PDB file of N, CA and C in Angstrom:
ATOM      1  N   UNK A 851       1.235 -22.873 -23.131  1.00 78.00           N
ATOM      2  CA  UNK A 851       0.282 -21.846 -23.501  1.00 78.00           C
ATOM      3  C   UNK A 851       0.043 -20.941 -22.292  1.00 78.00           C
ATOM      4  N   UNK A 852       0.327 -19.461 -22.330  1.00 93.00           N
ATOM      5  CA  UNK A 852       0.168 -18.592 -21.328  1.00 93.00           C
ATOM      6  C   UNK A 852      -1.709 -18.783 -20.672  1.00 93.00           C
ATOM      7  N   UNK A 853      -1.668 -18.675 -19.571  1.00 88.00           N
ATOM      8  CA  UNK A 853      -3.020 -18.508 -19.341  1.00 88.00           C
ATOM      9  C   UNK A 853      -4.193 -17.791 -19.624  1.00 88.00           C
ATOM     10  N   UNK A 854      -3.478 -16.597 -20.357  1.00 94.00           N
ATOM     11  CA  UNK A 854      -4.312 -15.144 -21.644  1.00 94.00           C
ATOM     12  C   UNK A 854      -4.976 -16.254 -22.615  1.00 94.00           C
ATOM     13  N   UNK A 855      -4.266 -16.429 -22.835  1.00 96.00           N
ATOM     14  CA  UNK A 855      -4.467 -17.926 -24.268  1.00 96.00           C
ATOM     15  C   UNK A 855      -5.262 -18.872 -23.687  1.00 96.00           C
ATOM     16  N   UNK A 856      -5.184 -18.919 -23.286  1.00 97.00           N
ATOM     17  CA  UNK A 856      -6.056 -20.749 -22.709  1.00 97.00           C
ATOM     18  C   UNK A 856      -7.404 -19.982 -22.522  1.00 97.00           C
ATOM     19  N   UNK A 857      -7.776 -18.693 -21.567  1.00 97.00           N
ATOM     20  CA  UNK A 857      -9.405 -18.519 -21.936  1.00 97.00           C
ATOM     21  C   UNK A 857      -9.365 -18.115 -23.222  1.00 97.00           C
ATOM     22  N   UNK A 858      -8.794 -17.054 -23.324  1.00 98.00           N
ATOM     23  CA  UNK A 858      -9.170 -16.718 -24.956  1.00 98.00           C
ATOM     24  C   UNK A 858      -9.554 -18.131 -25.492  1.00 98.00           C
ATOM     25  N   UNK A 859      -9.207 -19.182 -25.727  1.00 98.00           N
ATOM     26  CA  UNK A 859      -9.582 -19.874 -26.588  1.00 98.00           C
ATOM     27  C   UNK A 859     -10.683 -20.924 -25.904  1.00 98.00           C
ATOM     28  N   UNK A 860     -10.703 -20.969 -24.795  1.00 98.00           N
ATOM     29  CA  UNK A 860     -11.717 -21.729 -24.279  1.00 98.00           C
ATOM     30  C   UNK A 860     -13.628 -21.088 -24.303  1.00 98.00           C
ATOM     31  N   UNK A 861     -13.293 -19.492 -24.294  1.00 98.00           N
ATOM     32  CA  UNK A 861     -14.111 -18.536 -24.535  1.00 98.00           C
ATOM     33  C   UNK A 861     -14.698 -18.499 -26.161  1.00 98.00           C
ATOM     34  N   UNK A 862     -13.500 -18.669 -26.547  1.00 98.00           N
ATOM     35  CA  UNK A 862     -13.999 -18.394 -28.246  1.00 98.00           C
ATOM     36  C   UNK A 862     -14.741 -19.649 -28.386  1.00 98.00           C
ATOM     37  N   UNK A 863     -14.238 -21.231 -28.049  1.00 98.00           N
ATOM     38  CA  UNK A 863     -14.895 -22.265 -28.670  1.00 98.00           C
ATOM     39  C   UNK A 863     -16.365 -22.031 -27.997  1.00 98.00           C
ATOM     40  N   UNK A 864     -16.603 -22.104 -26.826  1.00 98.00           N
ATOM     41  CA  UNK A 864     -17.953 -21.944 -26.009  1.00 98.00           C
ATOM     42  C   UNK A 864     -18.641 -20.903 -26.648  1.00 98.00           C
ATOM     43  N   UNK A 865     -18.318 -19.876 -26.717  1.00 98.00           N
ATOM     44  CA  UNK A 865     -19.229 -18.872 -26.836  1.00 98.00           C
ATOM     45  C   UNK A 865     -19.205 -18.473 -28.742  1.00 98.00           C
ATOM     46  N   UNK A 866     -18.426 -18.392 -29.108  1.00 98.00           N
ATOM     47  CA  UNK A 866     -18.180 -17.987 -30.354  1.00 98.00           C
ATOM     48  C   UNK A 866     -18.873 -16.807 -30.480  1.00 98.00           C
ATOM     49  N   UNK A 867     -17.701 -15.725 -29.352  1.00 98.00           N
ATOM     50  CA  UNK A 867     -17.881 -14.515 -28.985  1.00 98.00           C
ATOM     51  C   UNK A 867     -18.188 -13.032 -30.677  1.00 98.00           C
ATOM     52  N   UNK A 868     -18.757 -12.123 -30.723  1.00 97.00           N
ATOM     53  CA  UNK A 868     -18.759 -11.556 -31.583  1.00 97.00           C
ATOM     54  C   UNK A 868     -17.488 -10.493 -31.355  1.00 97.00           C
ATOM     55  N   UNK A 869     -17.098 -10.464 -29.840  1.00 97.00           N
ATOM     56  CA  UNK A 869     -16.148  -9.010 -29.488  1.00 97.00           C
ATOM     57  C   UNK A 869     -15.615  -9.973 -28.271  1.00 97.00           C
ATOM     58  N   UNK A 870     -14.176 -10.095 -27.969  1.00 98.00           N
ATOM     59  CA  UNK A 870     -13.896 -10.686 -26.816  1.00 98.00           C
ATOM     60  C   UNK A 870     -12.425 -10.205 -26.835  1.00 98.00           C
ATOM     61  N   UNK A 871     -12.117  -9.450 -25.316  1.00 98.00           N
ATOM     62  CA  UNK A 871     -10.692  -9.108 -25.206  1.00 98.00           C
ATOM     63  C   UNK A 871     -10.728  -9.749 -23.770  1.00 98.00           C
ATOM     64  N   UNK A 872      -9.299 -10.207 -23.613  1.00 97.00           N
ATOM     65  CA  UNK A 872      -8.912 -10.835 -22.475  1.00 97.00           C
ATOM     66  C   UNK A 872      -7.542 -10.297 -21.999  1.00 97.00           C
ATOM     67  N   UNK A 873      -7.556  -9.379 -20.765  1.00 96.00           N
ATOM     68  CA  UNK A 873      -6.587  -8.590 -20.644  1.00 96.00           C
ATOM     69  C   UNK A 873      -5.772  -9.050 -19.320  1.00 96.00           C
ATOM     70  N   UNK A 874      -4.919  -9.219 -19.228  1.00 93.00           N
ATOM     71  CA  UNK A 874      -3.604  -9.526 -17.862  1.00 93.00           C
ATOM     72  C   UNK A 874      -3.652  -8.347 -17.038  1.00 93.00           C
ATOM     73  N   UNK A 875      -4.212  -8.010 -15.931  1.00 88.00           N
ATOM     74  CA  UNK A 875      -4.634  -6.899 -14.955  1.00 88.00           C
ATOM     75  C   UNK A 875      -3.282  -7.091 -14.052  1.00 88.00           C
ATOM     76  N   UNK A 876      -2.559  -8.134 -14.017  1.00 78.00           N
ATOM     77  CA  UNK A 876      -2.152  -8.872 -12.845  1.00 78.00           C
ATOM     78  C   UNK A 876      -1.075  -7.554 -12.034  1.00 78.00           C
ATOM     79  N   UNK A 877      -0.574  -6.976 -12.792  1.00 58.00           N
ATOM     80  CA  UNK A 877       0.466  -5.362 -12.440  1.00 58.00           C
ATOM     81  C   UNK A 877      -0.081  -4.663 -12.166  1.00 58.00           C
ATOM     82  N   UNK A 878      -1.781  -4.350 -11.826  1.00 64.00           N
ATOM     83  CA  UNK A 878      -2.384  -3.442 -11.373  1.00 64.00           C
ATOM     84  C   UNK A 878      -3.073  -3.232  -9.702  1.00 64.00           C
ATOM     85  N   UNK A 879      -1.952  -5.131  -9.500  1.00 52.00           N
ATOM     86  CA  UNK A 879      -2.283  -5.043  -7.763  1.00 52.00           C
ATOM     87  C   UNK A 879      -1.088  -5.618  -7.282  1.00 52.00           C
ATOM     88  N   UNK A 880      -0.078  -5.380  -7.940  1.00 53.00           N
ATOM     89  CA  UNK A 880       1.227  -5.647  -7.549  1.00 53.00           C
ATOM     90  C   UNK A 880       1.176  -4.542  -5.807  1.00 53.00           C
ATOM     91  N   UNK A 881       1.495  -5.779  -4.857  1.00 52.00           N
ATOM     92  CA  UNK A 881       1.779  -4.503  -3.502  1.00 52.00           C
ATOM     93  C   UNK A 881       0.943  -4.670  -2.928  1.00 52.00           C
ATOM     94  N   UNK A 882      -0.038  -5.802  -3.329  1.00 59.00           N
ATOM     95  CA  UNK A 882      -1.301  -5.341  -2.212  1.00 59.00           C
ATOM     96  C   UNK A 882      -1.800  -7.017  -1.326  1.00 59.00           C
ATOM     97  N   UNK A 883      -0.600  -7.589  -1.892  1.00 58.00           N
ATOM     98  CA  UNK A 883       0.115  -8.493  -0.380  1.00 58.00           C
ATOM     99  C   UNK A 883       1.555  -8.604  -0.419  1.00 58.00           C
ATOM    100  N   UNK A 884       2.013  -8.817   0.504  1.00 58.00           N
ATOM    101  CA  UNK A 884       3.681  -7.999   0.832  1.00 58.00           C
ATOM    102  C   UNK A 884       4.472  -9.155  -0.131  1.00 58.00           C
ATOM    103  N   UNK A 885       3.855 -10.797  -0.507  1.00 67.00           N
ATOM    104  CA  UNK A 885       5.163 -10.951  -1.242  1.00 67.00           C
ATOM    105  C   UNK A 885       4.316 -11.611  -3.051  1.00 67.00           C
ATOM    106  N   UNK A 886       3.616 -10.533  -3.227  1.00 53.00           N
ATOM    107  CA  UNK A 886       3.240 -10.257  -4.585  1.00 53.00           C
ATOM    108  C   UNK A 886       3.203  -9.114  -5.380  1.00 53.00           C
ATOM    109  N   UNK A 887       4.125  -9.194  -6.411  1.00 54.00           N
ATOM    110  CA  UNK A 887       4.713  -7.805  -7.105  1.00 54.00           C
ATOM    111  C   UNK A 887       4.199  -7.698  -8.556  1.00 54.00           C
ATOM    112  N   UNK A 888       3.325  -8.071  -8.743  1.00 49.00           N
ATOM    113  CA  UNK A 888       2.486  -7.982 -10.205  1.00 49.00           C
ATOM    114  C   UNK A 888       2.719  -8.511 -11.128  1.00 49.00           C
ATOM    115  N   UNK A 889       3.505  -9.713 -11.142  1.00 64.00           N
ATOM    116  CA  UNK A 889       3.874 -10.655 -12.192  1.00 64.00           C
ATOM    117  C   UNK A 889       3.136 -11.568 -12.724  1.00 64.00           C
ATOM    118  N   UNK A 890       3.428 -11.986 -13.977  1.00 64.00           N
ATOM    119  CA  UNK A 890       2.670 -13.217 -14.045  1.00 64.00           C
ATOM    120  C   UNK A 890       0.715 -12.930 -14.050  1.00 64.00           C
ATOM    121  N   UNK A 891       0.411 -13.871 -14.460  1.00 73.00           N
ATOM    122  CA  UNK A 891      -1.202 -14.031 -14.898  1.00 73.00           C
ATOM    123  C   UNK A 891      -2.458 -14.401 -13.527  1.00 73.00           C
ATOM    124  N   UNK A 892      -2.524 -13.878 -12.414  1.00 82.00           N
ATOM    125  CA  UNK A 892      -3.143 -13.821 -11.656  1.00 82.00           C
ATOM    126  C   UNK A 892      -4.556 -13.186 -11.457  1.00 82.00           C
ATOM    127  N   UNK A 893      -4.110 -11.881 -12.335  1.00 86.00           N
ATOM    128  CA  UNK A 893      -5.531 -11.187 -12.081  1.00 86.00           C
ATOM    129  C   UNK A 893      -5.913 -10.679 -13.783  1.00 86.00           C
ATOM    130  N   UNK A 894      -7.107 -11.101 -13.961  1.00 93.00           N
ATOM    131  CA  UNK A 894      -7.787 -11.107 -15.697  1.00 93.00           C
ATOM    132  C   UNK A 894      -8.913 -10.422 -15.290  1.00 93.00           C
ATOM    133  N   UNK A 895      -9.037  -9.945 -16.495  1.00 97.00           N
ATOM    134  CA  UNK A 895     -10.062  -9.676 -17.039  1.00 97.00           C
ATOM    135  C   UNK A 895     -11.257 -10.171 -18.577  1.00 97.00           C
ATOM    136  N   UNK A 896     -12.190 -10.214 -18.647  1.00 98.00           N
ATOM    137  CA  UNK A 896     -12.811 -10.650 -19.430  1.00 98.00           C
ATOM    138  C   UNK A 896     -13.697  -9.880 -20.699  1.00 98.00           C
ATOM    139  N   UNK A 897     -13.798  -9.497 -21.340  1.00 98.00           N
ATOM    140  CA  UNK A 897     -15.005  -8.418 -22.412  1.00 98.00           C
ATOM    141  C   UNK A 897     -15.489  -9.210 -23.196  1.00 98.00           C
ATOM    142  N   UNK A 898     -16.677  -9.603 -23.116  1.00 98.00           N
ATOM    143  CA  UNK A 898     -17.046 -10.487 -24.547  1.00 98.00           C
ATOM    144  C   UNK A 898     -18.266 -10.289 -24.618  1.00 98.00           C
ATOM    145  N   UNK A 899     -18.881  -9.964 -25.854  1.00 98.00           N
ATOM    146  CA  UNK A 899     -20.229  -9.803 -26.432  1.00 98.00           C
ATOM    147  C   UNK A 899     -20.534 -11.253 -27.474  1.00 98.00           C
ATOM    148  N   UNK A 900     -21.593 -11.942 -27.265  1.00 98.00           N
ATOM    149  CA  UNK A 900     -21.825 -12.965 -27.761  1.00 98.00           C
ATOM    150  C   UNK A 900     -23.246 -13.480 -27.676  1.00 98.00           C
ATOM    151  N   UNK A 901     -23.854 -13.809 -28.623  1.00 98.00           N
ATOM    152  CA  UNK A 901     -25.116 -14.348 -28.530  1.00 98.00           C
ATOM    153  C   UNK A 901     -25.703 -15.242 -27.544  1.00 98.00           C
ATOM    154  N   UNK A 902     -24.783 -15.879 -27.124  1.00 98.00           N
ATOM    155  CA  UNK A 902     -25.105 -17.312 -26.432  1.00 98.00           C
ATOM    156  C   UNK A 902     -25.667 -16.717 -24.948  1.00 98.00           C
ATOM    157  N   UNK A 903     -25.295 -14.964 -24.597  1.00 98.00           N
ATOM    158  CA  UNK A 903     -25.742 -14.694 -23.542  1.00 98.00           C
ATOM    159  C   UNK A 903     -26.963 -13.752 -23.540  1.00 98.00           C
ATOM    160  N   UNK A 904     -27.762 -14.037 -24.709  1.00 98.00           N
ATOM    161  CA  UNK A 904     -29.095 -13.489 -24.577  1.00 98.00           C
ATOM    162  C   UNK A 904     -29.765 -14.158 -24.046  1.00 98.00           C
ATOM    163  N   UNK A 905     -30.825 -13.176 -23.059  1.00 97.00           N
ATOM    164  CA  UNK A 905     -31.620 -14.104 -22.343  1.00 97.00           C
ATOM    165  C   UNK A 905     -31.012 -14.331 -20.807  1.00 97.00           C
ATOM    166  N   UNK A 906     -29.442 -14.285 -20.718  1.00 98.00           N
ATOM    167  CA  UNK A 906     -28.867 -15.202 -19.168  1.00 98.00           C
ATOM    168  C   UNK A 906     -29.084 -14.139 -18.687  1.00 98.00           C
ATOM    169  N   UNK A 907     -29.167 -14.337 -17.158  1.00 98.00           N
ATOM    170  CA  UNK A 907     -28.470 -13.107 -16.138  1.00 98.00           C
ATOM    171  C   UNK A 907     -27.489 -12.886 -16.314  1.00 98.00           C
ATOM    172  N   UNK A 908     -26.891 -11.482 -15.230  1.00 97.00           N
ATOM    173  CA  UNK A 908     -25.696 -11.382 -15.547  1.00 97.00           C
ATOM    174  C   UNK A 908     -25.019 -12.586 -14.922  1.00 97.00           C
ATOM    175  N   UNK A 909     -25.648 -13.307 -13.425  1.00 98.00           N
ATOM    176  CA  UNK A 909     -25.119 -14.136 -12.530  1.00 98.00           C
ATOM    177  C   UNK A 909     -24.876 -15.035 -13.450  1.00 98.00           C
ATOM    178  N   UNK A 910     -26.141 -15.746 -14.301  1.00 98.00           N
ATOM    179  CA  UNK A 910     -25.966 -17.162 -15.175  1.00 98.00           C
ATOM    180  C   UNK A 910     -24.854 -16.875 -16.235  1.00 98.00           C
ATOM    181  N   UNK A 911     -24.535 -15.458 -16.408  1.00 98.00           N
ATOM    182  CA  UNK A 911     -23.152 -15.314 -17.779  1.00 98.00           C
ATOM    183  C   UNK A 911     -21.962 -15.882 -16.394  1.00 98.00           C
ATOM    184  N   UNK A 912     -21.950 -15.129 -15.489  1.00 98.00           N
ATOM    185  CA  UNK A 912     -20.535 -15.314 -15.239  1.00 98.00           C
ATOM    186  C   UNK A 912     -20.378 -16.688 -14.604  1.00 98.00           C
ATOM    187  N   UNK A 913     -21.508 -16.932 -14.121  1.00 98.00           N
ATOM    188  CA  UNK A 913     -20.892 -18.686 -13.852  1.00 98.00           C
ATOM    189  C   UNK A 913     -20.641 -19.613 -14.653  1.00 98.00           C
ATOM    190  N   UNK A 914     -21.400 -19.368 -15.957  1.00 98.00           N
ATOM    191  CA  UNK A 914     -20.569 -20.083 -17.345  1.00 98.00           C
ATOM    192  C   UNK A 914     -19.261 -19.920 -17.390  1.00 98.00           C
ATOM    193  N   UNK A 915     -18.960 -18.340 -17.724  1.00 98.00           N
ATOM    194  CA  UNK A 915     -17.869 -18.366 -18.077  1.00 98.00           C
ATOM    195  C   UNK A 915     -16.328 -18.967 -16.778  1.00 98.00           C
ATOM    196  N   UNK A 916     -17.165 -18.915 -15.550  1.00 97.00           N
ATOM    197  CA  UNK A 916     -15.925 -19.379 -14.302  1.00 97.00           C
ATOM    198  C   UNK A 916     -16.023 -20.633 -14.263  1.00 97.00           C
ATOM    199  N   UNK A 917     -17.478 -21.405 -15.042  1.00 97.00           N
ATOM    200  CA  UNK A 917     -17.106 -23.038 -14.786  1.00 97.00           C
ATOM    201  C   UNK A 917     -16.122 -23.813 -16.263  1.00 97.00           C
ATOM    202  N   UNK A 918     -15.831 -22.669 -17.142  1.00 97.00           N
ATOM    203  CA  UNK A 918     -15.141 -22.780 -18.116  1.00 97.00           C
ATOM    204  C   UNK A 918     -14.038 -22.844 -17.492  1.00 97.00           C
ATOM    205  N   UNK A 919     -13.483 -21.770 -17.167  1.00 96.00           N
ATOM    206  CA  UNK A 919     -11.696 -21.593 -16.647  1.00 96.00           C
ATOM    207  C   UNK A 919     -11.722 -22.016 -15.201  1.00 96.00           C
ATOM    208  N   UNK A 920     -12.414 -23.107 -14.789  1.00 97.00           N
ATOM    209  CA  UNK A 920     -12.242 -23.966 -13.374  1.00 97.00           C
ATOM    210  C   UNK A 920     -10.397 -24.427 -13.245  1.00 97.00           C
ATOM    211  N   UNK A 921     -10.055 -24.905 -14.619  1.00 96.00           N
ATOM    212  CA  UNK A 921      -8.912 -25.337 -14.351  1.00 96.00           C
ATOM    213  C   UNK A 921      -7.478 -24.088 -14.348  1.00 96.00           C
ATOM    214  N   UNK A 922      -8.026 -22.689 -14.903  1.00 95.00           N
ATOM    215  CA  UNK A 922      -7.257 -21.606 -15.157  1.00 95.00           C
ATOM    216  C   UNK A 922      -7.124 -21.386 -13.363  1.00 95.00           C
ATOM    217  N   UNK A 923      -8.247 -21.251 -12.589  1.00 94.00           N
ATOM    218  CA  UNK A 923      -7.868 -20.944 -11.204  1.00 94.00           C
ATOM    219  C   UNK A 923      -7.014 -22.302  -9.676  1.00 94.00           C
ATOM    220  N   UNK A 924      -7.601 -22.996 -11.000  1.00 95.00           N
ATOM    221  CA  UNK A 924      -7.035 -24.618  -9.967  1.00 95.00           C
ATOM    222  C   UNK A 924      -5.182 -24.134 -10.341  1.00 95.00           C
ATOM    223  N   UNK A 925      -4.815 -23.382 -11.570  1.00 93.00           N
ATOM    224  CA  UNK A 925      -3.626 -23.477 -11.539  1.00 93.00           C
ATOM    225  C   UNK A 925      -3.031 -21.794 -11.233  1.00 93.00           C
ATOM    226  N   UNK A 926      -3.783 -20.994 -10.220  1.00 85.00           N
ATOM    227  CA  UNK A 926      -2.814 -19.775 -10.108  1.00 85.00           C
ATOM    228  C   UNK A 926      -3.844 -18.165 -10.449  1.00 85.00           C
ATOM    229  N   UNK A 927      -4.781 -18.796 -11.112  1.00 91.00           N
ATOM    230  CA  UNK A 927      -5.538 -17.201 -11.424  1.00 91.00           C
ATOM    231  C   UNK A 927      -6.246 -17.666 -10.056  1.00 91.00           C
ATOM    232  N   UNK A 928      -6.265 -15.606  -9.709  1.00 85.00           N
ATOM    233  CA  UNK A 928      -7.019 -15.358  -8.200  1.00 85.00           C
ATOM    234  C   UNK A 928      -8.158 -14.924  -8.578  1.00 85.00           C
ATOM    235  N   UNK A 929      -8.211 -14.000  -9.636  1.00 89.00           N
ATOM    236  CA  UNK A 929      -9.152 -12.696  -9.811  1.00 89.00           C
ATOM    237  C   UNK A 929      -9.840 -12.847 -11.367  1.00 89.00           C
ATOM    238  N   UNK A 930     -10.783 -12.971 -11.541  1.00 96.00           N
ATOM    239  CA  UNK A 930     -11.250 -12.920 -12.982  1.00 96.00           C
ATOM    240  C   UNK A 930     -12.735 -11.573 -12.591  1.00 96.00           C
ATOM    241  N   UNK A 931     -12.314 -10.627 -13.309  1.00 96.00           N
ATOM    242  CA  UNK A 931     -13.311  -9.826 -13.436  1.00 96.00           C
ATOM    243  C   UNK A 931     -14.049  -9.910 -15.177  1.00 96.00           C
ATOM    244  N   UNK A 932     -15.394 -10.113 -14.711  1.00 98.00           N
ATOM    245  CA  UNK A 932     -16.395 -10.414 -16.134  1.00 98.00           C
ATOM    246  C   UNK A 932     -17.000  -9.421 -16.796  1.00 98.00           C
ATOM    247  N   UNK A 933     -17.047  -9.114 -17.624  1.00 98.00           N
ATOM    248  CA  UNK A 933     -18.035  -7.834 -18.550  1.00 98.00           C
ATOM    249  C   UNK A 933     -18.559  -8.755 -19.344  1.00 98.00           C
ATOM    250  N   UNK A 934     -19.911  -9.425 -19.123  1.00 98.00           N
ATOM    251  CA  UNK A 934     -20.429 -10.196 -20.836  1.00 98.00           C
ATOM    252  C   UNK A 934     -21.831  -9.581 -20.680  1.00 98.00           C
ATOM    253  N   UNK A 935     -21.827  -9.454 -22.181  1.00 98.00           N
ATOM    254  CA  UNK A 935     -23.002  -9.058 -22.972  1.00 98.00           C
ATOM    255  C   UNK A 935     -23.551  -9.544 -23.854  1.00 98.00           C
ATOM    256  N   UNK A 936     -24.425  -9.445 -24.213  1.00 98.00           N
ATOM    257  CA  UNK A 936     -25.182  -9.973 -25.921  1.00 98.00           C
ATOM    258  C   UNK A 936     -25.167  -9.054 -26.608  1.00 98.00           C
ATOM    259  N   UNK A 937     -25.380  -9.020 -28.107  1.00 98.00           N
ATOM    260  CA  UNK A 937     -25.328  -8.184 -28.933  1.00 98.00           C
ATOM    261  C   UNK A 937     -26.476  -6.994 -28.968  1.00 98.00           C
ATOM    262  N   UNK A 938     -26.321  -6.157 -29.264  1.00 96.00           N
ATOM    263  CA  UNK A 938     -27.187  -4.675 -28.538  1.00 96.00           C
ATOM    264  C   UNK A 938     -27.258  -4.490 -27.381  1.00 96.00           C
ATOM    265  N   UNK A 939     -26.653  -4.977 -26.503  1.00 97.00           N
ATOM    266  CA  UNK A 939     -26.639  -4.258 -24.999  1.00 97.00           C
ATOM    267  C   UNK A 939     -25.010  -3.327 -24.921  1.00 97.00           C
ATOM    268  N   UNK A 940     -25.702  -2.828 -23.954  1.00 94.00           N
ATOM    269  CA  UNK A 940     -24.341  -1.716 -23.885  1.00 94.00           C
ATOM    270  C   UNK A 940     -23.657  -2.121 -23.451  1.00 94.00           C
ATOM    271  N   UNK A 941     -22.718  -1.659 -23.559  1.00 95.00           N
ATOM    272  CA  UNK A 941     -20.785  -2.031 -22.516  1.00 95.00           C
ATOM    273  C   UNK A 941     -20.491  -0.553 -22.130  1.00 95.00           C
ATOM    274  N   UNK A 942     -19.753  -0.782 -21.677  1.00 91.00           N
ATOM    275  CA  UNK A 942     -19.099   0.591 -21.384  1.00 91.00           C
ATOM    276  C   UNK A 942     -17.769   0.749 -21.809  1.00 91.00           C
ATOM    277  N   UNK A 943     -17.127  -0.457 -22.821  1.00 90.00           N
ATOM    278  CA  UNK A 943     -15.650  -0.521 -23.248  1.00 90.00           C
ATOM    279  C   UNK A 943     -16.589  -0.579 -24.849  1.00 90.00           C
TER     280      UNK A 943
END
């Protein structure tokens, strides 16, 4: 199972997100250490709107969601950037 897949679905069971995209950034820092060329699942991103984060900080959303994919970075992800929301708050995606 690609590592896109493994949060996606670790995200969906936890949160039972209303809006959740999980995007592979990892080609958008290809070059920016001399022997990494943007391959592969390193750098993610996160979008998810879901009830379960009414009420959290933004701090208390994203440490949920990084003590979820503990084992996604034990195997190779560097970078997880978070966007979570609850339902009626804004996004900007």
């Amino acid at each position: 199972m690609s590592m896109k897949s493994s949060i996606a679905e670790k995200l969906t069971a936890a949160f039972t997100p209303e809006r959740l995209y999980v995007i592979n950034e990892s080609h958008l820092h290809a070059g920016h250490q001399p022997d990494f060329n943007g391959e592969g699942e390193t750098h993610m991103r996160v979008r998810i709107v879901a009830s379960a984060f009414a009420g959290m900080s933004r701090v208390a959303r994203h440490r949920a969601i990084n003590d979820l994919v503990k084992a996604e970075f034990d195997a190779g992800l560097h970078a997880l950037a978070v966007e979570a929301a609850a339902p009626g708050e804004a996004t900007r995606w």
